[in-house]
Amino acid sequence: MFDSKRRTIVVVGAQWGDEGKGKLVDVIAERADWVVRYQGGANAGHTVHIGERSFVLHQIPSGILHPGVRCAIGNGVVLDPDTLFDEIDELIQDGVDVEGRLYVSDRSHLVLPYHKMVDGESSASKVIGTTGRGIGPAYEDKVARRGVRVVDLRHPARLAEIVEQAVDHANAQLTRFGSAKRADAGETLALLERLAPRLLPLAEDVGLAIHRAQRSGAAVLLEGAQGSLLDIDHGTYPFVTSSNTTSGGAAIGAGIAPTAIDAVLGVVKAYTTRVGNGPLPTEFEEPLHSQVRALGNEFGATTGRARRCGWFDGVVVRYAARINGLTGLAVTKLDVLDTLDELLVCTGYDVKGEVFTEFPGDLTALDGVRPVYERFPGWKRSTADAREMTDLPNEARAYLSRIEELVEAPIAYVSVGTRRDQIIGLE
Ligand code: GDP
């Protein structure tokens, strides 16, 4: 974790998201001075269990649950102000002190009602299987240079111009989709006028604030959302999210230099899951599929959608290790596999008799793919109480050690249950 050399750490998901980053991030956040989200929006759903209480946070870094930790939402995030204030209000109700510890980048773009409308009515969003929260359309507006940024709330006349232009664009899209819904610039501006007095006091030059904190020796955690295979550039395009989830995105989306990052921790499940459409070469067949889904409680934190599950895919995680420059791995949910007789690990893809060990950019290369598997005997006993590697059954250690070798990154942590103390590798 943090030591004298590693002061700024990025945590990324190294599969398709939902790797259990929430718990890892939370455990690291407790030891951090700053926790920063750098991409995504309210489509991320971290579940954090503290004692008997559980919190689902969509936008605010889970570091907020630890007194004294400063939390920031970076410029790379598209911010849903309505949801943000719901989250803040809920935290306050739960007795969490948010005041003066939460910052929002003045450069971050806002997700507004018309983005959600466009997302909900677009058939393309349905094909990709988006969460319908307007994230994609907000990033589209950002790149097309018609987005509304937090800073714009300081300038009402200019804000009105931007919103009118963006609403016109949204309505043109809605017309094209054959939808009867229409966005209204006046209503949007009224909403922003209502939100501004709460949002502007949180606005900050987040990159500068982190830079200053780093100079004073602060421990900084940059928290990724979703997973590497959902990265807009490096993921299974077009079945991806609209931002750079990988560690390169951490520098851009927090507003710091790539050279200011000391370590990158990749979180992976001991098996594989993904939500929505797109390739998942190691997907289970029934009845194993339903069995593992139930054992791992693989239903989305934000949407409740059932996740697709499969064997650990070494090709995917090795790729993620390379793209992110992973300096360590955190393997989660090992306990979910406790009762299985046999475990499979994918070491390559057999496509028409030729075996590939690098993940392809051209997804048609995965048509008719047959994963090449290595088989491991199950350990058939509970790992829930293991706190050291040596507490794990030999079979589990053999399984993990093969993963480490395949992925070419050392395992730093192994999580064996939902509770925060159920983790191997904590100092
Ligand atoms: P995230 O977005 O990557 O944090 O993933 P989720 O919020 O969907 O979290 C995954 C779920 O898995 C949460 O309900 C966690 O409590 C749970 N979880 C995390 N680590 C473990 C683990 O080691 N074992 C088990 N059984 N559950 C875990």
Tab-separated table of N, CA and C in Angstrom, residues 2 4-10 33-34 36 70 206-222 250-251 254-263:
chain	number	residue	atom	x	y	z
A	2	PHE	N	0.549	2.260	0.792
A	2	PHE	CA	1.393	3.459	0.809
A	2	PHE	C	2.657	3.206	1.615
A	4	SER	N	7.106	4.897	1.748
A	4	SER	CA	7.840	6.134	1.460
A	4	SER	C	7.995	6.370	-0.047
A	5	LYS	N	7.983	5.293	-0.841
A	5	LYS	CA	8.156	5.460	-2.292
A	5	LYS	C	6.815	5.552	-3.017
A	6	ARG	N	5.822	4.828	-2.491
A	6	ARG	CA	4.521	4.811	-3.167
A	6	ARG	C	3.563	5.736	-2.430
A	7	ARG	N	3.457	6.946	-2.926
A	7	ARG	CA	2.576	7.937	-2.280
A	7	ARG	C	1.315	8.176	-3.105
A	8	THR	N	1.405	7.920	-4.417
A	8	THR	CA	0.209	8.083	-5.252
A	8	THR	C	-0.076	6.747	-5.946
A	9	ILE	N	-1.215	6.184	-5.627
A	9	ILE	CA	-1.571	4.855	-6.136
A	9	ILE	C	-2.877	4.943	-6.925
A	10	VAL	N	-2.871	4.270	-8.069
A	10	VAL	CA	-4.107	4.153	-8.847
A	10	VAL	C	-4.673	2.761	-8.611
A	33	ASP	N	-4.725	10.232	2.346
A	33	ASP	CA	-5.104	11.598	2.705
A	33	ASP	C	-6.106	12.157	1.695
A	34	TRP	N	-5.958	11.691	0.460
A	34	TRP	CA	-6.850	12.138	-0.611
A	34	TRP	C	-7.337	10.920	-1.399
A	36	VAL	N	-9.492	10.251	-5.043
A	36	VAL	CA	-9.993	10.987	-6.200
A	36	VAL	C	-10.614	10.041	-7.221
A	70	ARG	N	-9.749	13.511	2.467
A	70	ARG	CA	-10.337	14.456	1.525
A	70	ARG	C	-10.697	13.738	0.230
A	206	VAL	N	-8.997	20.817	-8.961
A	206	VAL	CA	-8.642	19.559	-8.281
A	206	VAL	C	-7.204	19.137	-8.601
A	207	GLY	N	-6.799	19.291	-9.873
A	207	GLY	CA	-5.429	18.917	-10.243
A	207	GLY	C	-4.409	19.675	-9.402
A	208	LEU	N	-4.652	20.941	-9.226
A	208	LEU	CA	-3.737	21.778	-8.438
A	208	LEU	C	-3.757	21.351	-6.964
A	209	ALA	N	-4.932	21.100	-6.468
A	209	ALA	CA	-5.046	20.686	-5.057
A	209	ALA	C	-4.290	19.375	-4.824
A	210	ILE	N	-4.393	18.429	-5.775
A	210	ILE	CA	-3.675	17.155	-5.610
A	210	ILE	C	-2.161	17.398	-5.705
A	211	HIS	N	-1.790	18.202	-6.662
A	211	HIS	CA	-0.367	18.519	-6.840
A	211	HIS	C	0.226	19.060	-5.534
A	212	ARG	N	-0.495	19.991	-4.931
A	212	ARG	CA	-0.006	20.587	-3.674
A	212	ARG	C	0.045	19.545	-2.572
A	213	ALA	N	-0.969	18.693	-2.540
A	213	ALA	CA	-1.001	17.642	-1.514
A	213	ALA	C	0.185	16.695	-1.710
A	214	GLN	N	0.445	16.341	-2.976
A	214	GLN	CA	1.572	15.438	-3.275
A	214	GLN	C	2.891	16.050	-2.833
A	215	ARG	N	3.043	17.350	-3.079
A	215	ARG	CA	4.279	18.026	-2.679
A	215	ARG	C	4.492	18.001	-1.181
A	216	SER	N	3.372	17.995	-0.458
A	216	SER	CA	3.527	17.994	0.998
A	216	SER	C	3.585	16.562	1.532
A	217	GLY	N	3.693	15.580	0.614
A	217	GLY	CA	3.903	14.192	1.040
A	217	GLY	C	2.636	13.403	1.289
A	218	ALA	N	1.490	13.930	0.839
A	218	ALA	CA	0.215	13.245	1.096
A	218	ALA	C	0.138	11.899	0.383
A	219	ALA	N	-0.630	10.978	0.953
A	219	ALA	CA	-0.928	9.694	0.318
A	219	ALA	C	-2.191	9.884	-0.518
A	220	VAL	N	-2.071	9.654	-1.830
A	220	VAL	CA	-3.177	9.941	-2.742
A	220	VAL	C	-3.629	8.663	-3.434
A	221	LEU	N	-4.906	8.422	-3.384
A	221	LEU	CA	-5.483	7.254	-4.056
A	221	LEU	C	-6.361	7.729	-5.206
A	222	LEU	N	-6.051	7.266	-6.407
A	222	LEU	CA	-6.876	7.591	-7.569
A	222	LEU	C	-7.731	6.370	-7.879
A	250	ALA	N	-6.187	7.985	-15.432
A	250	ALA	CA	-6.136	8.513	-14.064
A	250	ALA	C	-5.412	9.854	-14.032
A	251	ALA	N	-4.317	9.939	-14.800
A	251	ALA	CA	-3.569	11.196	-14.837
A	251	ALA	C	-4.428	12.285	-15.483
A	254	ALA	N	-7.662	13.178	-13.364
A	254	ALA	CA	-7.494	13.806	-12.052
A	254	ALA	C	-6.804	15.156	-12.226
A	255	GLY	N	-6.129	15.303	-13.383
A	255	GLY	CA	-5.437	16.567	-13.628
A	255	GLY	C	-4.034	16.596	-13.059
A	256	ILE	N	-3.384	15.416	-13.051
A	256	ILE	CA	-1.990	15.372	-12.597
A	256	ILE	C	-1.134	14.744	-13.701
A	257	ALA	N	0.182	14.773	-13.532
A	257	ALA	CA	1.072	14.225	-14.554
A	257	ALA	C	1.189	12.715	-14.412
A	258	PRO	N	1.370	11.992	-15.551
A	258	PRO	CA	1.576	10.540	-15.469
A	258	PRO	C	2.764	10.184	-14.570
A	259	THR	N	3.767	11.044	-14.566
A	259	THR	CA	4.958	10.768	-13.750
A	259	THR	C	4.695	10.957	-12.260
A	260	ALA	N	3.521	11.483	-11.937
A	260	ALA	CA	3.190	11.679	-10.517
A	260	ALA	C	2.504	10.446	-9.930
A	261	ILE	N	2.424	9.367	-10.732
A	261	ILE	CA	1.798	8.122	-10.249
A	261	ILE	C	2.901	7.126	-9.890
A	262	ASP	N	2.826	6.552	-8.710
A	262	ASP	CA	3.898	5.652	-8.238
A	262	ASP	C	3.569	4.170	-8.387
A	263	ALA	N	2.311	3.809	-8.333
A	263	ALA	CA	1.953	2.380	-8.376
A	263	ALA	C	0.543	2.230	-8.932
